[in-house]
Amino acid sequence: MAHQCVVVRIKMKERYYDDLKVGDRFKSEPLGVTEKELIEFAHRFDPQMFHLSRRRAERSVFKGLIASGWHTAAISMRLFVQTLNFAEGAIGLGVDELRWPNAVRPGDVLTVETEIIDVRSSRSRPGHGIIRLRNVTTNQRGELVQTMLASAMVPRRTSEQQPFTVQQAAKREFRT
Amino acid sequence: MAHQCVVVRIKMKERYYDDLKVGDRFKSEPLGVTEKELIEFAHRFDPQMFHLSRRRAERSVFKGLIASGWHTAAISMRLFVQTLNFAEGAIGLGVDELRWPNAVRPGDVLTVETEIIDVRSSRSRPGHGIIRLRNVTTNQRGELVQTMLASAMVPRRTSEQQPFTVQQAAKREFRT
């Protein structure tokens, strides 16, 4: 009799407005930044010498190459998006108090921590809610490299979008 | 007798803190955004379906592909950096009230207008000044796609950094 192999794949949980409450906290996976990526981003978007050239950066006030603050912001967005994983996505409404207390340098490894600080229904879109959050990005030494507050519009769960239970997911993904 | 060709290249003006006053305004060159760039940025930094896939974006609230707000911010930084062209660069201290009133779509052409709203000496670095500015990014139809306030530390002109006169520049760049 043939040996049966059962593989159960659980889809990564998609999050909705209804899943969040004030005080919830999330922590991303870490993500490293290479010198090559840092310089490439700067060439496209922030061509200033302390982001572009190791040699010239060493003579700047930073005493070495640093990432553009907008690169730090973009990496932080990626970590936030992956961690929260909103169904249909989160629509950014605005950002306040965006700060870069310490520079990001080649080889740094960044992590984003998110705290939900407010939740409310959307007045203009009943199928959505508005969340207010604080995102804090730290490097491998726990130093703050970015802090910000943001508001985003995220989808509510409708009756057709009930989350799968593990059993339902297993049934859908059953393989022999 | 051989014909002599004289080419004079004037280096683009490098700006210092001393060159700016409250109320000064600057307008960047226009810069276009392609669908390819938009999707590429999203894959790296903002992997949400309305930034990644034209087909899926058409079923979203945006009814089509839009750029990540962080891509709009990065493009705006590039236009700002090129336009102001600070000697030794501008060090971003923080950003407030970052908003994206309208989405950027493939084929849009963006322009950044900068207004200096405050200038003051740096207490911590006497060789620098702090500027506060408002950056407004518009598309080819004049619609606002991003607004923000920012503070940056920029170098003062010292006695060794007097700007070249046209004659000095010509002398340095004289070619036959």
Coordinates of C-alpha atoms in Angstrom, one line a residue:
Chain A
M1 CA 0.0 0.0 0.0
A2 CA 1.4 3.4 -1.0
H3 CA 2.6 5.8 1.7
Q4 CA 0.4 8.9 1.9
C5 CA 1.9 12.2 2.5
V6 CA -0.3 15.0 3.8
V7 CA 1.0 18.6 3.5
V8 CA -1.0 21.3 5.2
R9 CA -0.2 24.8 4.1
I10 CA -1.7 27.5 6.3
K11 CA -2.0 30.8 4.4
M12 CA -0.4 33.7 6.3
K13 CA -3.1 35.4 8.3
E14 CA -4.6 38.4 6.5
R15 CA -5.6 41.1 8.8
Y16 CA -8.6 43.3 8.9
Y17 CA -9.7 46.4 10.8
D18 CA -11.8 44.2 13.0
D19 CA -8.7 42.3 14.2
L20 CA -7.1 45.3 15.8
K21 CA -7.6 47.2 19.1
V22 CA -5.8 50.0 20.8
G23 CA -2.6 48.9 22.5
D24 CA -1.9 46.0 20.1
R25 CA 1.8 45.6 19.3
F26 CA 3.6 43.9 16.4
K27 CA 7.2 43.3 15.7
S28 CA 8.6 42.7 12.3
E29 CA 11.3 40.2 11.1
P30 CA 14.8 41.8 10.9
L31 CA 16.0 43.1 7.5
G32 CA 19.6 43.9 6.6
V33 CA 20.8 46.9 4.5
T34 CA 23.8 46.5 2.2
E35 CA 26.1 49.3 1.1
K36 CA 25.2 48.5 -2.5
E37 CA 21.5 49.0 -1.9
L38 CA 22.1 52.1 0.2
I39 CA 24.2 53.8 -2.7
E40 CA 21.7 52.6 -5.3
F41 CA 18.8 54.2 -3.5
A42 CA 20.7 57.4 -3.1
H43 CA 21.6 57.6 -6.8
R44 CA 17.9 57.4 -7.7
F45 CA 16.3 59.5 -4.9
D46 CA 18.8 61.3 -2.7
P47 CA 22.0 62.1 -4.5
Q48 CA 23.9 63.7 -1.6
M49 CA 27.6 62.9 -1.0
F50 CA 27.1 61.3 2.4
H51 CA 24.7 58.8 0.8
L52 CA 26.7 58.2 -2.4
S53 CA 30.4 57.9 -1.8
R54 CA 32.2 56.2 1.0
R55 CA 35.3 58.3 0.6
R56 CA 33.4 61.7 0.6
A57 CA 31.1 60.5 3.4
E58 CA 34.1 59.9 5.6
R59 CA 34.9 63.6 5.5
S60 CA 31.3 64.6 6.3
V61 CA 29.8 65.1 9.8
F62 CA 28.7 61.5 9.7
K63 CA 32.3 60.1 9.3
G64 CA 31.0 57.4 6.9
L65 CA 28.3 56.4 4.5
I66 CA 24.7 56.6 5.8
A67 CA 21.3 55.7 4.2
S68 CA 18.9 58.4 3.1
G69 CA 16.1 58.9 5.6
W70 CA 13.7 58.1 2.8
H71 CA 15.4 54.8 2.3
T72 CA 15.0 54.1 6.0
A73 CA 11.4 55.1 5.7
A74 CA 10.9 52.8 2.6
I75 CA 12.5 49.8 4.4
S76 CA 10.3 50.5 7.4
M77 CA 7.2 50.4 5.2
R78 CA 8.2 47.1 3.8
L79 CA 8.6 45.6 7.2
F80 CA 5.3 47.1 8.4
V81 CA 3.4 45.8 5.3
Q82 CA 4.8 42.3 5.7
T83 CA 4.1 42.2 9.4
L84 CA 0.6 43.5 9.5
N85 CA -0.4 41.9 6.1
F86 CA -3.7 43.7 5.6
A87 CA -6.2 42.0 3.3
E88 CA -6.5 44.3 0.3
G89 CA -3.8 46.5 1.7
A90 CA -3.5 49.6 4.0
I91 CA -4.1 52.9 2.3
G92 CA -1.7 55.6 3.8
L93 CA -3.5 58.7 4.8
G94 CA -0.7 60.7 6.3
V95 CA 2.4 60.6 8.4
D96 CA 3.4 62.9 11.3
E97 CA 6.5 63.5 13.4
L98 CA 8.8 61.5 11.1
R99 CA 12.2 61.6 12.7
W100 CA 15.6 59.9 12.2
P101 CA 17.3 60.0 15.6
N102 CA 20.3 57.9 14.4
A103 CA 21.7 57.2 10.9
V104 CA 21.4 53.8 9.2
R105 CA 24.8 52.5 8.0
P106 CA 25.8 49.7 5.7
G107 CA 25.4 46.3 7.3
D108 CA 22.7 47.5 9.8
V109 CA 19.8 45.2 10.5
L110 CA 16.5 46.9 11.0
T111 CA 13.3 45.9 12.8
V112 CA 10.0 47.7 13.0
E113 CA 7.7 47.7 16.0
T114 CA 4.1 48.9 15.5
E115 CA 1.7 50.0 18.2
I116 CA -2.0 50.7 17.4
I117 CA -2.8 53.9 19.2
D118 CA -6.3 54.6 17.8
V119 CA -9.1 52.8 15.8
R120 CA -12.3 54.3 14.4
S121 CA -14.8 53.7 11.7
S122 CA -14.4 55.4 8.4
R123 CA -17.1 58.0 7.8
S124 CA -16.6 58.1 4.1
R125 CA -16.2 54.4 3.5
P126 CA -18.3 52.1 5.6
G127 CA -16.4 49.0 4.5
H128 CA -13.2 50.4 6.0
G129 CA -11.8 51.6 9.3
I130 CA -9.1 54.1 10.1
I131 CA -6.2 53.1 12.3
R132 CA -3.6 55.4 13.9
L133 CA -0.2 53.8 14.7
R134 CA 3.2 54.5 15.9
N135 CA 6.1 52.8 14.0
V136 CA 9.5 52.6 15.6
T137 CA 12.5 51.3 13.6
T138 CA 15.6 50.1 15.5
N139 CA 18.9 48.8 14.4
Q140 CA 20.7 45.7 15.7
R141 CA 22.0 47.6 18.8
G142 CA 18.5 48.7 19.7
E143 CA 19.1 52.3 18.7
L144 CA 16.2 54.2 17.2
V145 CA 16.8 55.0 13.6
Q146 CA 13.2 56.2 12.8
T147 CA 10.0 57.1 14.6
M148 CA 6.7 58.2 13.2
L149 CA 3.0 58.4 13.6
A150 CA 0.7 57.4 10.7
S151 CA -2.9 57.0 9.8
A152 CA -4.1 54.3 7.4
M153 CA -7.4 53.1 6.0
V154 CA -7.8 49.4 6.2
P155 CA -10.7 47.0 5.2
R156 CA -13.3 45.7 7.5
R157 CA -14.1 42.0 7.4
T158 CA -17.4 41.4 5.7
S159 CA -19.5 38.2 6.0
E160 CA -18.0 36.8 2.9
Q161 CA -14.5 37.3 4.3
Q162 CA -14.6 35.2 7.4
P163 CA -11.1 34.0 8.3
F164 CA -10.4 30.3 7.6
T165 CA -10.1 28.1 10.5
V166 CA -7.1 25.8 10.5
Q167 CA -9.4 22.9 9.6
Q168 CA -10.9 24.8 6.6
A169 CA -7.4 25.8 5.5
A170 CA -6.2 22.2 5.8
K171 CA -9.2 21.0 3.7
R172 CA -8.5 23.5 1.0
E173 CA -4.8 22.8 0.9
F174 CA -5.1 19.0 1.3
R175 CA -2.5 17.2 -0.9
T176 CA -1.8 13.5 -1.2
Chain B
M1 CA 45.8 79.4 -38.1
A2 CA 43.7 76.8 -36.3
H3 CA 40.2 77.8 -35.2
Q4 CA 40.0 77.9 -31.4
C5 CA 36.9 76.7 -29.6
V6 CA 36.4 78.0 -26.1
V7 CA 33.9 76.1 -24.0
V8 CA 33.0 77.6 -20.6
R9 CA 31.3 75.3 -18.2
I10 CA 29.7 77.1 -15.2
K11 CA 29.3 74.7 -12.3
M12 CA 25.7 74.6 -11.1
K13 CA 25.4 77.0 -8.1
E14 CA 26.0 75.4 -4.8
R15 CA 23.8 76.8 -2.2
Y16 CA 24.5 77.6 1.5
Y17 CA 22.4 78.6 4.5
D18 CA 23.5 82.2 3.9
D19 CA 21.8 82.2 0.5
L20 CA 18.3 81.6 1.9
K21 CA 15.7 83.8 3.5
V22 CA 12.1 83.3 4.6
G23 CA 9.7 83.5 1.7
D24 CA 12.2 82.2 -0.9
R25 CA 10.6 79.9 -3.4
F26 CA 12.1 77.3 -5.7
K27 CA 10.6 75.1 -8.4
S28 CA 12.1 71.9 -9.6
E29 CA 12.4 70.5 -13.1
P30 CA 9.6 68.0 -14.0
L31 CA 10.2 64.3 -13.6
G32 CA 8.1 61.5 -15.1
V33 CA 7.2 58.2 -13.4
T34 CA 6.9 55.0 -15.4
E35 CA 4.8 52.0 -14.6
K36 CA 7.9 49.8 -14.5
E37 CA 9.6 52.1 -11.9
L38 CA 6.4 52.2 -9.9
I39 CA 6.0 48.4 -9.7
E40 CA 9.7 47.9 -9.0
F41 CA 9.7 50.3 -6.1
A42 CA 6.6 48.6 -4.7
H43 CA 8.2 45.1 -5.0
R44 CA 11.1 46.3 -2.8
F45 CA 9.4 48.5 -0.4
D46 CA 5.6 48.5 -0.4
P47 CA 4.3 45.2 -1.7
Q48 CA 0.6 45.9 -1.7
M49 CA -1.6 44.9 -4.6
F50 CA -2.7 48.4 -5.7
H51 CA 1.1 49.2 -6.2
L52 CA 2.1 45.8 -7.7
S53 CA -0.4 44.5 -10.2
R54 CA -2.4 46.5 -12.8
R55 CA -5.1 43.8 -12.9
R56 CA -5.6 43.6 -9.2
A57 CA -5.3 47.4 -8.8
E58 CA -8.2 47.9 -11.2
R59 CA -10.5 46.1 -8.8
S60 CA -9.3 48.2 -5.8
V61 CA -10.7 51.5 -4.6
F62 CA -8.1 53.3 -6.8
K63 CA -9.4 51.7 -10.0
G64 CA -5.9 51.3 -11.3
L65 CA -2.2 51.1 -10.4
I66 CA -0.9 53.9 -8.1
A67 CA 2.6 54.6 -6.7
S68 CA 3.5 54.0 -3.0
G69 CA 3.4 57.2 -1.0
W70 CA 7.0 56.5 -0.1
H71 CA 7.9 56.4 -3.8
T72 CA 6.2 59.8 -4.2
A73 CA 8.2 61.0 -1.2
A74 CA 11.5 59.6 -2.6
I75 CA 10.9 61.2 -6.0
S76 CA 10.1 64.5 -4.3
M77 CA 13.4 64.3 -2.4
R78 CA 15.3 63.8 -5.6
L79 CA 13.7 66.9 -7.1
F80 CA 14.3 68.9 -4.0
V81 CA 18.0 67.9 -3.7
Q82 CA 18.6 68.7 -7.4
T83 CA 16.9 72.1 -7.2
L84 CA 18.3 73.4 -4.0
N85 CA 21.8 71.8 -4.5
F86 CA 23.2 72.4 -1.1
A87 CA 27.0 72.4 -0.8
E88 CA 27.9 69.4 1.3
G89 CA 24.2 68.4 1.3
A90 CA 21.2 69.0 3.5
I91 CA 20.8 66.8 6.6
G92 CA 17.2 65.9 7.2
L93 CA 16.1 66.5 10.8
G94 CA 12.5 65.6 10.5
V95 CA 9.3 65.8 8.5
D96 CA 5.8 66.7 9.7
E97 CA 2.3 66.6 8.1
L98 CA 3.3 64.4 5.3
R99 CA 0.1 63.9 3.2
W100 CA -0.7 62.4 -0.2
P101 CA -3.9 64.2 -1.3
N102 CA -4.0 62.5 -4.7
A103 CA -2.4 59.3 -6.0
V104 CA 0.5 59.2 -8.4
R105 CA -0.2 57.0 -11.5
P106 CA 2.0 55.6 -14.2
G107 CA 3.0 58.3 -16.7
D108 CA 2.5 61.2 -14.3
V109 CA 5.0 64.0 -14.4
L110 CA 5.9 65.5 -11.0
T111 CA 7.3 68.9 -9.9
V112 CA 8.3 70.0 -6.5
E113 CA 7.9 73.6 -5.2
T114 CA 9.8 74.5 -2.1
E115 CA 9.1 77.5 0.2
I116 CA 11.5 78.5 3.0
I117 CA 9.3 79.2 6.0
D118 CA 12.0 79.7 8.7
V119 CA 15.8 80.0 9.0
R120 CA 17.8 80.0 12.2
S121 CA 21.4 79.4 13.4
S122 CA 22.3 75.9 14.6
R123 CA 23.0 75.9 18.3
S124 CA 24.9 72.7 18.2
R125 CA 26.9 73.3 15.0
P126 CA 28.0 76.9 14.4
G127 CA 29.0 76.0 10.9
H128 CA 25.5 75.2 10.0
G129 CA 22.0 76.7 9.9
I130 CA 18.6 75.1 10.3
I131 CA 15.9 75.7 7.6
R132 CA 12.2 74.9 7.8
L133 CA 10.5 74.4 4.5
R134 CA 7.3 73.4 2.9
N135 CA 7.5 71.1 -0.1
V136 CA 4.5 70.7 -2.4
T137 CA 4.6 68.0 -5.1
T138 CA 2.1 68.4 -8.0
N139 CA 1.4 66.3 -11.1
Q140 CA 1.1 67.5 -14.7
R141 CA -2.5 68.7 -14.1
G142 CA -1.5 70.8 -11.1
E143 CA -3.1 68.4 -8.6
L144 CA -1.4 68.0 -5.3
V145 CA 0.1 64.6 -4.9
Q146 CA 2.2 65.3 -1.7
T147 CA 2.6 68.1 0.8
M148 CA 5.0 68.2 3.8
L149 CA 6.9 70.4 6.2
A150 CA 10.5 69.5 6.9
S151 CA 13.6 70.8 8.8
A152 CA 17.1 70.4 7.6
M153 CA 20.6 71.3 8.7
V154 CA 22.6 73.0 5.9
P155 CA 26.1 74.4 5.8
R156 CA 27.0 78.1 6.3
R157 CA 29.5 79.6 3.8
T158 CA 32.9 80.1 5.4
S159 CA 35.6 82.3 4.2
E160 CA 37.3 79.4 2.4
Q161 CA 34.0 78.7 0.6
Q162 CA 33.3 81.9 -1.3
P163 CA 31.4 81.1 -4.4
F164 CA 33.2 81.3 -7.7
T165 CA 32.6 84.3 -9.9
V166 CA 31.8 83.5 -13.5
Q167 CA 35.4 84.6 -14.4
Q168 CA 36.9 82.2 -11.9
A169 CA 34.7 79.4 -13.1
A170 CA 35.6 80.2 -16.7
K171 CA 39.3 80.2 -15.8
R172 CA 39.1 76.8 -14.1
E173 CA 37.0 75.2 -16.8
F174 CA 38.8 76.8 -19.8
R175 CA 39.1 74.3 -22.7
T176 CA 40.6 74.8 -26.1

